[in-house]
Amino acid sequence: AYKEALEGLDYIIGYAVKANNNLKIMQHLQSLGSGAVLVSGNELRLAIAAGYDPTKCVFNGNGKMPADLEFAAKSGCLINIDSEFDLENISAAAASAGKKVRVMLRINPDVDPGVHPYIATGNKNSKFGIRNEKLNDFLAAIKADANLELVGAHCHLGSTITKVNVFQDAAEIMAGYLKEIKSQGFDIKFLNIGGGLGIDYTHDPTLVLPTPTDLIDTVRSTIQEMGLTLIIEPGRSMVATSSAFVSRVTGVKTNGNKNFIVVDGSMS
């Protein structure tokens, strides 16, 4: 569905490994042409073991470890810059690895995705992303660093999003930042709009959820007008509705007031 939605665009579908890091699932998605989105060095190792091309992988996070960054630099990942100290760590990792690292700036477009505040990650109060008013400081630091190549920008609005118009709002805001970045001489190739498409948890027949096509259509014109490669980061929308979690009952017990069915697969 994502590949059909993206027809006519240059794109990378980056599967968010945190959604399900089962090796067989990852290998299957890789065989379909997926890239991978990572939040740790171990996820990168797993992606490489599953056959992913590291140059189609994105390393996210606001607390990326220096050793993991060095491994990502050696591997050729795209790495998102999340803060001043993250920029310093990425620069040091690139120098140590002896590699020129392709980086993107994580910017918060500050649109309301209409989800629980704990999973709304793209507003100005989020723990993720740079302070937008500091953009020029980051650009100057990257321009002065021979080990870094700025190739794009990234945003992630949140999870379980059911109103895709927020992606259009975000893409238009991000386009403004990208034009500013381009005006300073950077060759921008990528816009990463993150993931977060909602899924059907309730099985309510009256609920109509957006499809991957609904999502992509909100940003298509922006991507085409700017001649960019679109990166998306689906996770749960790729795996949560395509699988079943199978457990077996190990026994039934009671505490006198309540009966418990004990299973071998979770804490349920």
XYZ file of C-alpha atoms in Angstrom, residues 103-209:
107
model
C 23.086 14.279 8.208
C 19.580 15.698 8.450
C 18.254 18.283 10.882
C 15.278 17.257 12.987
C 12.969 20.258 12.997
C 9.687 20.604 14.891
C 6.997 22.089 12.644
C 4.849 22.655 15.761
C 1.550 21.374 14.412
C -0.968 19.593 16.629
C -1.367 15.956 15.511
C -4.420 15.467 17.723
C -2.946 12.561 19.696
C -2.106 11.883 23.339
C 0.466 14.459 24.517
C 2.949 11.719 25.448
C 3.173 10.624 21.797
C 2.979 14.079 20.200
C 6.629 14.473 19.223
C 6.597 17.332 16.721
C 5.613 20.364 18.770
C 7.873 23.062 20.149
C 7.791 21.577 23.665
C 8.921 18.152 22.498
C 12.124 16.604 23.794
C 13.040 15.886 20.165
C 14.515 18.193 17.546
C 16.534 21.373 17.419
C 15.265 24.761 18.574
C 14.038 26.217 15.311
C 15.242 29.710 16.148
C 18.771 28.237 16.340
C 18.638 26.918 12.766
C 21.281 29.316 11.455
C 23.669 28.355 14.251
C 23.365 24.696 13.251
C 23.821 25.537 9.576
C 26.973 27.522 10.322
C 28.408 24.697 12.418
C 27.690 22.100 9.733
C 29.115 24.326 6.985
C 32.332 24.667 8.965
C 32.628 20.896 9.537
C 34.385 18.989 6.750
C 33.135 15.683 8.164
C 29.428 16.456 7.744
C 27.192 16.826 4.688
C 23.712 18.237 5.287
C 21.340 16.451 2.903
C 17.861 16.990 4.356
C 15.461 17.690 7.167
C 13.322 15.452 9.316
C 10.174 15.800 11.374
C 7.974 13.342 13.227
C 4.587 14.525 14.442
C 3.554 11.677 16.724
C 1.917 8.264 16.748
C -1.601 6.927 16.045
C -2.444 9.913 13.827
C -5.926 9.700 12.291
C -6.163 13.119 10.584
C -3.634 13.234 7.772
C -4.092 16.940 7.029
C -1.466 17.542 9.736
C 1.123 15.981 7.425
C 0.268 18.549 4.760
C 0.598 21.366 7.286
C 3.948 19.980 8.411
C 5.253 19.491 4.862
C 4.446 23.083 3.936
C 6.192 24.382 7.061
C 9.178 22.113 6.461
C 9.369 23.308 2.847
C 9.877 26.827 4.158
C 12.788 25.687 6.309
C 14.273 23.725 3.401
C 14.134 26.767 1.133
C 15.994 28.740 3.789
C 18.598 25.981 4.085
C 18.985 25.761 0.296
C 19.438 29.530 0.085
C 22.555 29.125 2.210
C 24.172 26.842 -0.337
C 23.237 23.383 0.916
C 22.295 20.682 -1.606
C 19.138 19.298 0.004
C 17.942 15.908 -1.234
C 15.573 14.532 1.420
C 12.472 15.489 3.348
C 11.643 12.948 6.045
C 8.073 13.360 7.344
C 8.310 10.539 9.880
C 5.612 7.975 10.547
C 2.699 7.739 12.919
C -0.276 6.676 10.775
C -3.036 5.378 13.056
C -4.426 1.850 12.970
C -7.705 0.202 13.953
C -7.476 -0.788 17.623
C -11.223 -0.797 18.258
C -12.630 -2.728 15.258
C -15.444 -0.208 15.152
C -17.170 -0.654 11.757
C -18.068 3.047 11.684
C -14.434 4.149 12.057
C -12.795 5.234 8.792
C -9.026 5.551 9.081
